[in-house]
Amino acid sequence: MKSPFLTSIHDYMYQRRYAKRTIASYLKVIADFIRFHDFAHPQDLHDREVESFLTHIVINRNVAPKTQALALNALSFLYREIFVNPLGVELTFVKSQRQTKLPVVLTKGEVKQLMSFIPAKHHLLVSLLYGSGLRLMEAVRLRVIDVDIDYRCLRIFNGKGGKHRVVTLAPELIPKITAQIEQVKYLLSCDVEKNHYDGVWLPHRLRDKYSGANKTLIWQYVFPASRLSTDPESGLLRRHHINEKQIQRTIKQASANAHIDKHVTPHTLRHSFATHLLQSGADIRTVQDQLGHSDVKTTQIYTHILQQGANGVRSPLSDL
């Protein structure tokens, strides 16, 4: 990172245990804010300049409400935490009115067709996206300790918004996930024999509390990378989790091969999980808990999808 100012913000957030993606997102917004104001130092700017920037990204970029909210959060953090000069309570700017898109949902037949084109090495992970309603990063960050075979569930820690939850594990996947853990065990036995291997990455508090845990099976990623790599933060040799872009490319290619005429992403499988649960008669509160939504209104988007189909409204054409 070339800018000493942005580097200092990065270090401040890292020391206070902010998530890596939050750090990256905030730094991107702050850098964009600086460029928008012709590289003036943010310390010389305040409410009026923040308002003009937030209006600019809506008028000229047509960003979604969540993107504008992220920008506001980043700049609020900057002035509150870095400059200790908080923004005004009532900022005046044009708010994004862009309508939220309805999620793309596959039919059960389309999911089955898609899964038939997923390569064996990624089949289990993709199955968890649909079978347990996981977000992509929740799946790739899954650790052995998070898998409970006896109770047929997965424990998701620090999901979106830092929330924890327990989700279902399809019994059909138990043999596959058991075999996957055996493969992880074998990789670990090979890794610990190598010089300079420092174990899997652990969050700060776990690293301090459980010395040596980074070389035990339970803390390894269920879906490890194929090779060891150097941790960019510490310079230590570790085995990270699989790169999420591999899964994104795999699903995109499988969708094309299956001739599914919809925009299919890993998150589409999560949307399909929720919709199919509701179709099968699950209570909306149950679905909310499985997805980890804070507000049931977020989950209700899936009931809207069901109501807009043939099951929700009888077409007058049927009465002709």
PDB file of C-alpha atoms in Angstrom:
ATOM      1  CA  MET A   1       0.000   0.000   0.000  1.00  0.00           C
ATOM      2  CA  LYS A   2       1.720   3.174  -1.219  1.00  0.00           C
ATOM      3  CA  SER A   3      -0.112   5.807   0.827  1.00  0.00           C
ATOM      4  CA  PRO A   4       1.264   6.186   4.390  1.00  0.00           C
ATOM      5  CA  PHE A   5      -2.120   7.599   5.421  1.00  0.00           C
ATOM      6  CA  LEU A   6      -4.048   4.555   4.161  1.00  0.00           C
ATOM      7  CA  THR A   7      -1.394   2.266   5.612  1.00  0.00           C
ATOM      8  CA  SER A   8      -1.919   3.829   9.026  1.00  0.00           C
ATOM      9  CA  ILE A   9      -5.676   3.234   8.766  1.00  0.00           C
ATOM     10  CA  HIS A  10      -5.056  -0.370   7.730  1.00  0.00           C
ATOM     11  CA  ASP A  11      -2.807  -0.918  10.753  1.00  0.00           C
ATOM     12  CA  TYR A  12      -5.312   0.745  13.093  1.00  0.00           C
ATOM     13  CA  MET A  13      -8.164  -1.513  11.892  1.00  0.00           C
ATOM     14  CA  TYR A  14      -6.002  -4.640  11.885  1.00  0.00           C
ATOM     15  CA  GLN A  15      -4.876  -4.074  15.476  1.00  0.00           C
ATOM     16  CA  ARG A  16      -8.515  -3.738  16.523  1.00  0.00           C
ATOM     17  CA  ARG A  17      -9.481  -7.060  14.920  1.00  0.00           C
ATOM     18  CA  TYR A  18     -11.568  -5.729  12.028  1.00  0.00           C
ATOM     19  CA  ALA A  19     -12.303  -8.364   9.385  1.00  0.00           C
ATOM     20  CA  LYS A  20      -9.971  -8.362   6.392  1.00  0.00           C
ATOM     21  CA  ARG A  21     -12.782  -7.675   3.953  1.00  0.00           C
ATOM     22  CA  THR A  22     -14.091  -4.810   6.067  1.00  0.00           C
ATOM     23  CA  ILE A  23     -10.626  -3.272   6.062  1.00  0.00           C
ATOM     24  CA  ALA A  24     -10.322  -3.635   2.291  1.00  0.00           C
ATOM     25  CA  SER A  25     -13.815  -2.204   1.683  1.00  0.00           C
ATOM     26  CA  TYR A  26     -13.291   0.802   3.959  1.00  0.00           C
ATOM     27  CA  LEU A  27      -9.895   1.616   2.462  1.00  0.00           C
ATOM     28  CA  LYS A  28     -11.361   1.476  -1.050  1.00  0.00           C
ATOM     29  CA  VAL A  29     -14.102   3.954  -0.090  1.00  0.00           C
ATOM     30  CA  ILE A  30     -11.666   6.302   1.646  1.00  0.00           C
ATOM     31  CA  ALA A  31      -9.294   6.254  -1.340  1.00  0.00           C
ATOM     32  CA  ASP A  32     -12.236   6.943  -3.666  1.00  0.00           C
ATOM     33  CA  PHE A  33     -13.358   9.823  -1.423  1.00  0.00           C
ATOM     34  CA  ILE A  34      -9.868  11.358  -1.582  1.00  0.00           C
ATOM     35  CA  ARG A  35      -9.723  11.079  -5.386  1.00  0.00           C
ATOM     36  CA  PHE A  36     -13.183  12.607  -5.744  1.00  0.00           C
ATOM     37  CA  HIS A  37     -11.997  15.697  -3.870  1.00  0.00           C
ATOM     38  CA  ASP A  38      -8.847  16.104  -6.005  1.00  0.00           C
ATOM     39  CA  PHE A  39      -6.580  14.414  -3.466  1.00  0.00           C
ATOM     40  CA  ALA A  40      -7.350  16.854  -0.661  1.00  0.00           C
ATOM     41  CA  HIS A  41      -6.520  15.405   2.741  1.00  0.00           C
ATOM     42  CA  PRO A  42      -9.702  14.123   4.450  1.00  0.00           C
ATOM     43  CA  GLN A  43      -8.728  15.948   7.633  1.00  0.00           C
ATOM     44  CA  ASP A  44      -9.441  19.204   5.800  1.00  0.00           C
ATOM     45  CA  LEU A  45     -12.884  17.962   4.716  1.00  0.00           C
ATOM     46  CA  HIS A  46     -16.022  17.185   6.669  1.00  0.00           C
ATOM     47  CA  ASP A  47     -19.837  17.019   6.447  1.00  0.00           C
ATOM     48  CA  ARG A  48     -20.325  19.019   3.241  1.00  0.00           C
ATOM     49  CA  GLU A  49     -17.710  17.057   1.310  1.00  0.00           C
ATOM     50  CA  VAL A  50     -19.031  13.729   2.584  1.00  0.00           C
ATOM     51  CA  GLU A  51     -22.542  14.717   1.505  1.00  0.00           C
ATOM     52  CA  SER A  52     -21.355  15.638  -1.999  1.00  0.00           C
ATOM     53  CA  PHE A  53     -19.483  12.345  -2.327  1.00  0.00           C
ATOM     54  CA  LEU A  54     -22.456  10.251  -1.198  1.00  0.00           C
ATOM     55  CA  THR A  55     -24.675  12.130  -3.650  1.00  0.00           C
ATOM     56  CA  HIS A  56     -22.116  11.684  -6.437  1.00  0.00           C
ATOM     57  CA  ILE A  57     -21.985   7.889  -6.172  1.00  0.00           C
ATOM     58  CA  VAL A  58     -25.787   7.737  -6.451  1.00  0.00           C
ATOM     59  CA  ILE A  59     -26.300  10.276  -9.240  1.00  0.00           C
ATOM     60  CA  ASN A  60     -23.313   9.341 -11.388  1.00  0.00           C
ATOM     61  CA  ARG A  61     -22.772   5.680 -10.535  1.00  0.00           C
ATOM     62  CA  ASN A  62     -26.292   4.569  -9.619  1.00  0.00           C
ATOM     63  CA  VAL A  63     -25.036   2.478  -6.716  1.00  0.00           C
ATOM     64  CA  ALA A  64     -27.354   0.288  -4.674  1.00  0.00           C
ATOM     65  CA  PRO A  65     -28.552   1.388  -1.198  1.00  0.00           C
ATOM     66  CA  LYS A  66     -26.210  -1.130   0.467  1.00  0.00           C
ATOM     67  CA  THR A  67     -23.214   0.276  -1.416  1.00  0.00           C
ATOM     68  CA  GLN A  68     -24.072   3.808  -0.353  1.00  0.00           C
ATOM     69  CA  ALA A  69     -24.572   2.624   3.229  1.00  0.00           C
ATOM     70  CA  LEU A  70     -21.124   0.999   3.147  1.00  0.00           C
ATOM     71  CA  ALA A  71     -19.585   4.269   1.937  1.00  0.00           C
ATOM     72  CA  LEU A  72     -21.298   6.190   4.747  1.00  0.00           C
ATOM     73  CA  ASN A  73     -20.111   3.653   7.332  1.00  0.00           C
ATOM     74  CA  ALA A  74     -16.535   3.870   6.060  1.00  0.00           C
ATOM     75  CA  LEU A  75     -16.433   7.660   6.183  1.00  0.00           C
ATOM     76  CA  SER A  76     -18.180   7.748   9.558  1.00  0.00           C
ATOM     77  CA  PHE A  77     -15.486   5.399  10.842  1.00  0.00           C
ATOM     78  CA  LEU A  78     -12.766   7.624   9.371  1.00  0.00           C
ATOM     79  CA  TYR A  79     -13.939  10.790  11.091  1.00  0.00           C
ATOM     80  CA  ARG A  80     -15.018   9.120  14.336  1.00  0.00           C
ATOM     81  CA  GLU A  81     -12.050   6.793  14.932  1.00  0.00           C
ATOM     82  CA  ILE A  82      -9.129   8.308  13.020  1.00  0.00           C
ATOM     83  CA  PHE A  83      -9.756  12.063  13.292  1.00  0.00           C
ATOM     84  CA  VAL A  84     -11.923  11.942  16.458  1.00  0.00           C
ATOM     85  CA  ASN A  85     -14.198  14.475  14.781  1.00  0.00           C
ATOM     86  CA  PRO A  86     -17.496  12.667  14.102  1.00  0.00           C
ATOM     87  CA  LEU A  87     -19.739  13.592  11.206  1.00  0.00           C
ATOM     88  CA  GLY A  88     -22.971  15.424  11.851  1.00  0.00           C
ATOM     89  CA  VAL A  89     -26.013  13.422  12.892  1.00  0.00           C
ATOM     90  CA  GLU A  90     -28.228  14.688  10.058  1.00  0.00           C
ATOM     91  CA  LEU A  91     -26.288  14.615   6.802  1.00  0.00           C
ATOM     92  CA  THR A  92     -28.153  15.785   3.696  1.00  0.00           C
ATOM     93  CA  PHE A  93     -27.491  13.801   0.543  1.00  0.00           C
ATOM     94  CA  VAL A  94     -29.397  12.042  -2.231  1.00  0.00           C
ATOM     95  CA  LYS A  95     -30.251   8.560  -1.042  1.00  0.00           C
ATOM     96  CA  SER A  96     -30.141   5.611  -3.412  1.00  0.00           C
ATOM     97  CA  GLN A  97     -33.607   4.596  -4.563  1.00  0.00           C
ATOM     98  CA  ARG A  98     -32.468   1.720  -6.731  1.00  0.00           C
ATOM     99  CA  GLN A  99     -34.812  -1.180  -6.224  1.00  0.00           C
ATOM    100  CA  THR A 100     -33.393  -4.374  -4.777  1.00  0.00           C
ATOM    101  CA  LYS A 101     -33.436  -7.167  -7.337  1.00  0.00           C
ATOM    102  CA  LEU A 102     -35.415 -10.295  -6.653  1.00  0.00           C
ATOM    103  CA  PRO A 103     -33.034 -13.195  -6.069  1.00  0.00           C
ATOM    104  CA  VAL A 104     -32.535 -15.753  -8.817  1.00  0.00           C
ATOM    105  CA  VAL A 105     -33.884 -19.139  -7.726  1.00  0.00           C
ATOM    106  CA  LEU A 106     -33.389 -22.493  -9.420  1.00  0.00           C
ATOM    107  CA  THR A 107     -36.006 -25.220  -9.524  1.00  0.00           C
ATOM    108  CA  LYS A 108     -35.149 -28.516  -7.872  1.00  0.00           C
ATOM    109  CA  GLY A 109     -34.686 -30.002 -11.323  1.00  0.00           C
ATOM    110  CA  GLU A 110     -32.261 -27.249 -12.287  1.00  0.00           C
ATOM    111  CA  VAL A 111     -30.272 -27.752  -9.078  1.00  0.00           C
ATOM    112  CA  LYS A 112     -30.006 -31.474  -9.844  1.00  0.00           C
ATOM    113  CA  GLN A 113     -28.923 -30.723 -13.392  1.00  0.00           C
ATOM    114  CA  LEU A 114     -26.356 -28.167 -12.209  1.00  0.00           C
ATOM    115  CA  MET A 115     -24.902 -30.566  -9.634  1.00  0.00           C
ATOM    116  CA  SER A 116     -24.402 -33.210 -12.315  1.00  0.00           C
ATOM    117  CA  PHE A 117     -21.832 -30.938 -13.993  1.00  0.00           C
ATOM    118  CA  ILE A 118     -19.902 -29.992 -10.821  1.00  0.00           C
ATOM    119  CA  PRO A 119     -16.465 -31.707 -10.757  1.00  0.00           C
ATOM    120  CA  ALA A 120     -15.919 -34.277  -8.003  1.00  0.00           C
ATOM    121  CA  LYS A 121     -13.281 -32.158  -6.225  1.00  0.00           C
ATOM    122  CA  HIS A 122     -15.789 -29.331  -5.651  1.00  0.00           C
ATOM    123  CA  HIS A 123     -18.985 -31.370  -5.390  1.00  0.00           C
ATOM    124  CA  LEU A 124     -19.122 -31.508  -1.593  1.00  0.00           C
ATOM    125  CA  LEU A 125     -18.550 -27.791  -1.102  1.00  0.00           C
ATOM    126  CA  VAL A 126     -21.171 -26.842  -3.708  1.00  0.00           C
ATOM    127  CA  SER A 127     -23.570 -29.356  -2.134  1.00  0.00           C
ATOM    128  CA  LEU A 128     -23.221 -27.506   1.185  1.00  0.00           C
ATOM    129  CA  LEU A 129     -24.120 -24.195  -0.468  1.00  0.00           C
ATOM    130  CA  TYR A 130     -27.476 -25.680  -1.437  1.00  0.00           C
ATOM    131  CA  GLY A 131     -27.938 -28.338   1.241  1.00  0.00           C
ATOM    132  CA  SER A 132     -27.138 -26.052   4.197  1.00  0.00           C
ATOM    133  CA  GLY A 133     -27.785 -22.602   2.715  1.00  0.00           C
ATOM    134  CA  LEU A 134     -24.230 -21.414   3.300  1.00  0.00           C
ATOM    135  CA  ARG A 135     -22.701 -18.278   1.906  1.00  0.00           C
ATOM    136  CA  LEU A 136     -19.644 -19.000  -0.213  1.00  0.00           C
ATOM    137  CA  MET A 137     -17.136 -17.638   2.301  1.00  0.00           C
ATOM    138  CA  GLU A 138     -18.842 -19.518   5.142  1.00  0.00           C
ATOM    139  CA  ALA A 139     -18.290 -22.740   3.215  1.00  0.00           C
ATOM    140  CA  VAL A 140     -14.639 -22.175   2.296  1.00  0.00           C
ATOM    141  CA  ARG A 141     -13.808 -21.058   5.859  1.00  0.00           C
ATOM    142  CA  LEU A 142     -15.427 -24.098   7.451  1.00  0.00           C
ATOM    143  CA  ARG A 143     -13.110 -25.886   9.906  1.00  0.00           C
ATOM    144  CA  VAL A 144     -13.182 -29.487  11.063  1.00  0.00           C
ATOM    145  CA  ILE A 145     -14.318 -28.427  14.544  1.00  0.00           C
ATOM    146  CA  ASP A 146     -17.399 -26.801  12.996  1.00  0.00           C
ATOM    147  CA  VAL A 147     -18.705 -30.138  11.666  1.00  0.00           C
ATOM    148  CA  ASP A 148     -20.925 -32.110  14.065  1.00  0.00           C
ATOM    149  CA  ILE A 149     -21.622 -35.522  12.539  1.00  0.00           C
ATOM    150  CA  ASP A 150     -23.569 -36.820  15.557  1.00  0.00           C
ATOM    151  CA  TYR A 151     -26.099 -33.994  15.516  1.00  0.00           C
ATOM    152  CA  ARG A 152     -25.957 -33.619  11.707  1.00  0.00           C
ATOM    153  CA  CYS A 153     -25.246 -29.917  11.788  1.00  0.00           C
ATOM    154  CA  LEU A 154     -22.630 -27.313  10.964  1.00  0.00           C
ATOM    155  CA  ARG A 155     -21.684 -24.487  13.294  1.00  0.00           C
ATOM    156  CA  ILE A 156     -21.060 -21.216  11.502  1.00  0.00           C
ATOM    157  CA  PHE A 157     -18.968 -18.724  13.436  1.00  0.00           C
ATOM    158  CA  ASN A 158     -18.560 -15.058  12.548  1.00  0.00           C
ATOM    159  CA  GLY A 159     -20.829 -15.129   9.546  1.00  0.00           C
ATOM    160  CA  LYS A 160     -22.104 -11.936   7.961  1.00  0.00           C
ATOM    161  CA  GLY A 161     -22.393  -9.282  10.648  1.00  0.00           C
ATOM    162  CA  GLY A 162     -20.219 -11.366  12.980  1.00  0.00           C
ATOM    163  CA  LYS A 163     -23.166 -13.638  13.855  1.00  0.00           C
ATOM    164  CA  HIS A 164     -22.987 -17.312  14.835  1.00  0.00           C
ATOM    165  CA  ARG A 165     -25.590 -19.937  13.928  1.00  0.00           C
ATOM    166  CA  VAL A 166     -26.207 -23.666  13.576  1.00  0.00           C
ATOM    167  CA  VAL A 167     -27.380 -25.040  10.216  1.00  0.00           C
ATOM    168  CA  THR A 168     -28.565 -28.424   9.030  1.00  0.00           C
ATOM    169  CA  LEU A 169     -26.249 -30.992   7.479  1.00  0.00           C
ATOM    170  CA  ALA A 170     -27.916 -33.309   4.979  1.00  0.00           C
ATOM    171  CA  PRO A 171     -27.368 -36.949   6.081  1.00  0.00           C
ATOM    172  CA  GLU A 172     -26.533 -37.831   2.465  1.00  0.00           C
ATOM    173  CA  LEU A 173     -23.380 -35.721   2.769  1.00  0.00           C
ATOM    174  CA  ILE A 174     -22.036 -37.347   5.946  1.00  0.00           C
ATOM    175  CA  PRO A 175     -19.992 -40.073   4.158  1.00  0.00           C
ATOM    176  CA  LYS A 176     -18.488 -37.445   1.835  1.00  0.00           C
ATOM    177  CA  ILE A 177     -17.629 -34.974   4.572  1.00  0.00           C
ATOM    178  CA  THR A 178     -16.152 -37.772   6.702  1.00  0.00           C
ATOM    179  CA  ALA A 179     -13.932 -38.792   3.782  1.00  0.00           C
ATOM    180  CA  GLN A 180     -12.970 -35.145   3.246  1.00  0.00           C
ATOM    181  CA  ILE A 181     -11.865 -34.822   6.860  1.00  0.00           C
ATOM    182  CA  GLU A 182      -9.719 -37.937   6.439  1.00  0.00           C
ATOM    183  CA  GLN A 183      -8.061 -36.253   3.461  1.00  0.00           C
ATOM    184  CA  VAL A 184      -7.437 -33.158   5.589  1.00  0.00           C
ATOM    185  CA  LYS A 185      -5.898 -35.390   8.255  1.00  0.00           C
ATOM    186  CA  TYR A 186      -3.530 -36.882   5.700  1.00  0.00           C
ATOM    187  CA  LEU A 187      -2.471 -33.437   4.397  1.00  0.00           C
ATOM    188  CA  LEU A 188      -1.833 -32.253   7.936  1.00  0.00           C
ATOM    189  CA  SER A 189       0.409 -35.260   8.658  1.00  0.00           C
ATOM    190  CA  CYS A 190       2.460 -34.352   5.577  1.00  0.00           C
ATOM    191  CA  ASP A 191       2.581 -30.632   6.395  1.00  0.00           C
ATOM    192  CA  VAL A 192       3.873 -30.989   9.945  1.00  0.00           C
ATOM    193  CA  GLU A 193       6.871 -32.900   8.615  1.00  0.00           C
ATOM    194  CA  LYS A 194       7.978 -29.924   6.533  1.00  0.00           C
ATOM    195  CA  ASN A 195      10.466 -27.363   7.747  1.00  0.00           C
ATOM    196  CA  HIS A 196       9.143 -23.894   8.609  1.00  0.00           C
ATOM    197  CA  TYR A 197       5.496 -25.021   8.473  1.00  0.00           C
ATOM    198  CA  ASP A 198       3.639 -22.905  11.034  1.00  0.00           C
ATOM    199  CA  GLY A 199       0.166 -24.419  10.967  1.00  0.00           C
ATOM    200  CA  VAL A 200      -3.178 -23.070   9.850  1.00  0.00           C
ATOM    201  CA  TRP A 201      -4.095 -19.412  10.400  1.00  0.00           C
ATOM    202  CA  LEU A 202      -6.096 -18.741  13.566  1.00  0.00           C
ATOM    203  CA  PRO A 203      -7.818 -15.558  14.739  1.00  0.00           C
ATOM    204  CA  HIS A 204      -5.879 -13.521  17.297  1.00  0.00           C
ATOM    205  CA  ARG A 205      -7.784 -14.562  20.421  1.00  0.00           C
ATOM    206  CA  LEU A 206      -7.714 -18.271  19.519  1.00  0.00           C
ATOM    207  CA  ARG A 207      -4.031 -18.041  18.626  1.00  0.00           C
ATOM    208  CA  ASP A 208      -3.299 -16.626  22.090  1.00  0.00           C
ATOM    209  CA  LYS A 209      -5.650 -18.925  24.007  1.00  0.00           C
ATOM    210  CA  TYR A 210      -4.783 -22.256  22.350  1.00  0.00           C
ATOM    211  CA  SER A 211      -1.044 -22.441  21.812  1.00  0.00           C
ATOM    212  CA  GLY A 212      -0.206 -25.146  19.277  1.00  0.00           C
ATOM    213  CA  ALA A 213      -3.808 -25.562  18.136  1.00  0.00           C
ATOM    214  CA  ASN A 214      -2.883 -24.462  14.612  1.00  0.00           C
ATOM    215  CA  LYS A 215      -1.306 -27.893  14.016  1.00  0.00           C
ATOM    216  CA  THR A 216      -4.216 -29.961  15.351  1.00  0.00           C
ATOM    217  CA  LEU A 217      -6.817 -31.556  13.076  1.00  0.00           C
ATOM    218  CA  ILE A 218      -9.891 -29.846  14.505  1.00  0.00           C
ATOM    219  CA  TRP A 219      -8.691 -26.362  13.534  1.00  0.00           C
ATOM    220  CA  GLN A 220      -7.820 -27.218   9.928  1.00  0.00           C
ATOM    221  CA  TYR A 221      -9.996 -26.010   7.065  1.00  0.00           C
ATOM    222  CA  VAL A 222     -12.374 -28.650   5.710  1.00  0.00           C
ATOM    223  CA  PHE A 223     -11.583 -27.445   2.190  1.00  0.00           C
ATOM    224  CA  PRO A 224      -7.833 -26.708   2.224  1.00  0.00           C
ATOM    225  CA  ALA A 225      -5.803 -25.209  -0.594  1.00  0.00           C
ATOM    226  CA  SER A 226      -3.906 -27.665  -2.771  1.00  0.00           C
ATOM    227  CA  ARG A 227      -0.530 -26.230  -1.785  1.00  0.00           C
ATOM    228  CA  LEU A 228       1.195 -24.384   1.028  1.00  0.00           C
ATOM    229  CA  SER A 229       1.599 -20.633   0.774  1.00  0.00           C
ATOM    230  CA  THR A 230       3.197 -17.743   2.623  1.00  0.00           C
ATOM    231  CA  ASP A 231       0.908 -15.752   4.883  1.00  0.00           C
ATOM    232  CA  PRO A 232       1.168 -12.149   3.566  1.00  0.00           C
ATOM    233  CA  GLU A 233       0.680 -10.706   7.062  1.00  0.00           C
ATOM    234  CA  SER A 234       3.189 -12.770   9.015  1.00  0.00           C
ATOM    235  CA  GLY A 235       5.403 -14.257   6.298  1.00  0.00           C
ATOM    236  CA  LEU A 236       4.850 -17.731   7.805  1.00  0.00           C
ATOM    237  CA  LEU A 237       4.272 -20.892   5.785  1.00  0.00           C
ATOM    238  CA  ARG A 238       0.667 -22.094   6.066  1.00  0.00           C
ATOM    239  CA  ARG A 239      -2.054 -24.057   4.281  1.00  0.00           C
ATOM    240  CA  HIS A 240      -4.964 -21.710   3.633  1.00  0.00           C
ATOM    241  CA  HIS A 241      -8.496 -22.616   2.572  1.00  0.00           C
ATOM    242  CA  ILE A 242      -9.476 -23.111  -1.061  1.00  0.00           C
ATOM    243  CA  ASN A 243      -9.740 -19.944  -3.141  1.00  0.00           C
ATOM    244  CA  GLU A 244     -13.389 -18.971  -3.444  1.00  0.00           C
ATOM    245  CA  LYS A 245     -12.861 -17.911  -7.063  1.00  0.00           C
ATOM    246  CA  GLN A 246     -12.392 -21.557  -7.989  1.00  0.00           C
ATOM    247  CA  ILE A 247     -15.939 -22.274  -6.822  1.00  0.00           C
ATOM    248  CA  GLN A 248     -17.323 -19.236  -8.626  1.00  0.00           C
ATOM    249  CA  ARG A 249     -15.740 -20.359 -11.893  1.00  0.00           C
ATOM    250  CA  THR A 250     -16.859 -23.953 -11.370  1.00  0.00           C
ATOM    251  CA  ILE A 251     -20.504 -22.986 -10.857  1.00  0.00           C
ATOM    252  CA  LYS A 252     -20.463 -20.605 -13.808  1.00  0.00           C
ATOM    253  CA  GLN A 253     -19.080 -23.312 -16.090  1.00  0.00           C
ATOM    254  CA  ALA A 254     -21.475 -25.949 -14.741  1.00  0.00           C
ATOM    255  CA  SER A 255     -24.423 -23.621 -15.344  1.00  0.00           C
ATOM    256  CA  ALA A 256     -23.331 -23.133 -18.955  1.00  0.00           C
ATOM    257  CA  ASN A 257     -22.851 -26.866 -19.460  1.00  0.00           C
ATOM    258  CA  ALA A 258     -26.287 -27.555 -17.968  1.00  0.00           C
ATOM    259  CA  HIS A 259     -27.840 -24.965 -20.326  1.00  0.00           C
ATOM    260  CA  ILE A 260     -29.544 -23.138 -17.463  1.00  0.00           C
ATOM    261  CA  ASP A 261     -30.766 -19.807 -18.824  1.00  0.00           C
ATOM    262  CA  LYS A 262     -30.410 -17.938 -15.549  1.00  0.00           C
ATOM    263  CA  HIS A 263     -27.603 -15.931 -13.965  1.00  0.00           C
ATOM    264  CA  VAL A 264     -26.285 -18.581 -11.584  1.00  0.00           C
ATOM    265  CA  THR A 265     -23.733 -17.776  -8.851  1.00  0.00           C
ATOM    266  CA  PRO A 266     -22.825 -19.549  -5.590  1.00  0.00           C
ATOM    267  CA  HIS A 267     -25.352 -17.331  -3.806  1.00  0.00           C
ATOM    268  CA  THR A 268     -28.102 -18.598  -6.133  1.00  0.00           C
ATOM    269  CA  LEU A 269     -27.854 -21.944  -4.352  1.00  0.00           C
ATOM    270  CA  ARG A 270     -28.440 -20.221  -0.999  1.00  0.00           C
ATOM    271  CA  HIS A 271     -31.519 -18.489  -2.441  1.00  0.00           C
ATOM    272  CA  SER A 272     -32.724 -21.830  -3.788  1.00  0.00           C
ATOM    273  CA  PHE A 273     -32.185 -23.497  -0.391  1.00  0.00           C
ATOM    274  CA  ALA A 274     -34.416 -20.924   1.326  1.00  0.00           C
ATOM    275  CA  THR A 275     -37.134 -21.021  -1.323  1.00  0.00           C
ATOM    276  CA  HIS A 276     -37.276 -24.820  -1.424  1.00  0.00           C
ATOM    277  CA  LEU A 277     -37.443 -24.988   2.384  1.00  0.00           C
ATOM    278  CA  LEU A 278     -40.488 -22.730   2.344  1.00  0.00           C
ATOM    279  CA  GLN A 279     -42.015 -24.763  -0.471  1.00  0.00           C
ATOM    280  CA  SER A 280     -41.648 -27.890   1.629  1.00  0.00           C
ATOM    281  CA  GLY A 281     -43.635 -26.288   4.465  1.00  0.00           C
ATOM    282  CA  ALA A 282     -40.863 -24.984   6.731  1.00  0.00           C
ATOM    283  CA  ASP A 283     -41.790 -22.092   9.031  1.00  0.00           C
ATOM    284  CA  ILE A 284     -40.350 -18.737   7.973  1.00  0.00           C
ATOM    285  CA  ARG A 285     -38.708 -18.316  11.399  1.00  0.00           C
ATOM    286  CA  THR A 286     -36.905 -21.616  10.898  1.00  0.00           C
ATOM    287  CA  VAL A 287     -35.658 -20.445   7.521  1.00  0.00           C
ATOM    288  CA  GLN A 288     -34.598 -17.140   9.080  1.00  0.00           C
ATOM    289  CA  ASP A 289     -32.510 -18.983  11.682  1.00  0.00           C
ATOM    290  CA  GLN A 290     -30.925 -21.240   9.069  1.00  0.00           C
ATOM    291  CA  LEU A 291     -29.928 -18.269   6.923  1.00  0.00           C
ATOM    292  CA  GLY A 292     -28.762 -16.135   9.854  1.00  0.00           C
ATOM    293  CA  HIS A 293     -30.946 -13.139   9.019  1.00  0.00           C
ATOM    294  CA  SER A 294     -31.332 -10.562  11.799  1.00  0.00           C
ATOM    295  CA  ASP A 295     -34.721  -9.409  10.531  1.00  0.00           C
ATOM    296  CA  VAL A 296     -37.491 -11.682   9.275  1.00  0.00           C
ATOM    297  CA  LYS A 297     -38.247  -9.047   6.619  1.00  0.00           C
ATOM    298  CA  THR A 298     -35.063 -10.098   4.850  1.00  0.00           C
ATOM    299  CA  THR A 299     -36.296 -13.695   4.756  1.00  0.00           C
ATOM    300  CA  GLN A 300     -39.745 -12.668   3.507  1.00  0.00           C
ATOM    301  CA  ILE A 301     -38.283 -11.911   0.073  1.00  0.00           C
ATOM    302  CA  TYR A 302     -38.490 -15.658  -0.570  1.00  0.00           C
ATOM    303  CA  THR A 303     -42.190 -15.765   0.253  1.00  0.00           C
ATOM    304  CA  HIS A 304     -42.661 -13.004  -2.332  1.00  0.00           C
ATOM    305  CA  ILE A 305     -40.983 -15.186  -4.937  1.00  0.00           C
ATOM    306  CA  LEU A 306     -43.364 -18.051  -4.177  1.00  0.00           C
ATOM    307  CA  GLN A 307     -46.421 -15.793  -4.183  1.00  0.00           C
ATOM    308  CA  GLN A 308     -45.543 -14.347  -7.584  1.00  0.00           C
ATOM    309  CA  GLY A 309     -45.551 -17.774  -9.216  1.00  0.00           C
ATOM    310  CA  ALA A 310     -48.480 -19.883 -10.394  1.00  0.00           C
ATOM    311  CA  ASN A 311     -49.078 -21.168  -6.856  1.00  0.00           C
ATOM    312  CA  GLY A 312     -49.750 -17.663  -5.585  1.00  0.00           C
ATOM    313  CA  VAL A 313     -52.093 -16.194  -8.210  1.00  0.00           C
ATOM    314  CA  ARG A 314     -54.531 -17.873 -10.579  1.00  0.00           C
ATOM    315  CA  SER A 315     -54.263 -16.414 -14.072  1.00  0.00           C
ATOM    316  CA  PRO A 316     -57.547 -15.203 -15.608  1.00  0.00           C
ATOM    317  CA  LEU A 317     -56.492 -17.004 -18.781  1.00  0.00           C
ATOM    318  CA  SER A 318     -57.256 -20.251 -16.967  1.00  0.00           C
ATOM    319  CA  ASP A 319     -60.933 -19.276 -16.741  1.00  0.00           C
ATOM    320  CA  LEU A 320     -61.445 -18.736 -20.482  1.00  0.00           C
TER     321      LEU A 320
END
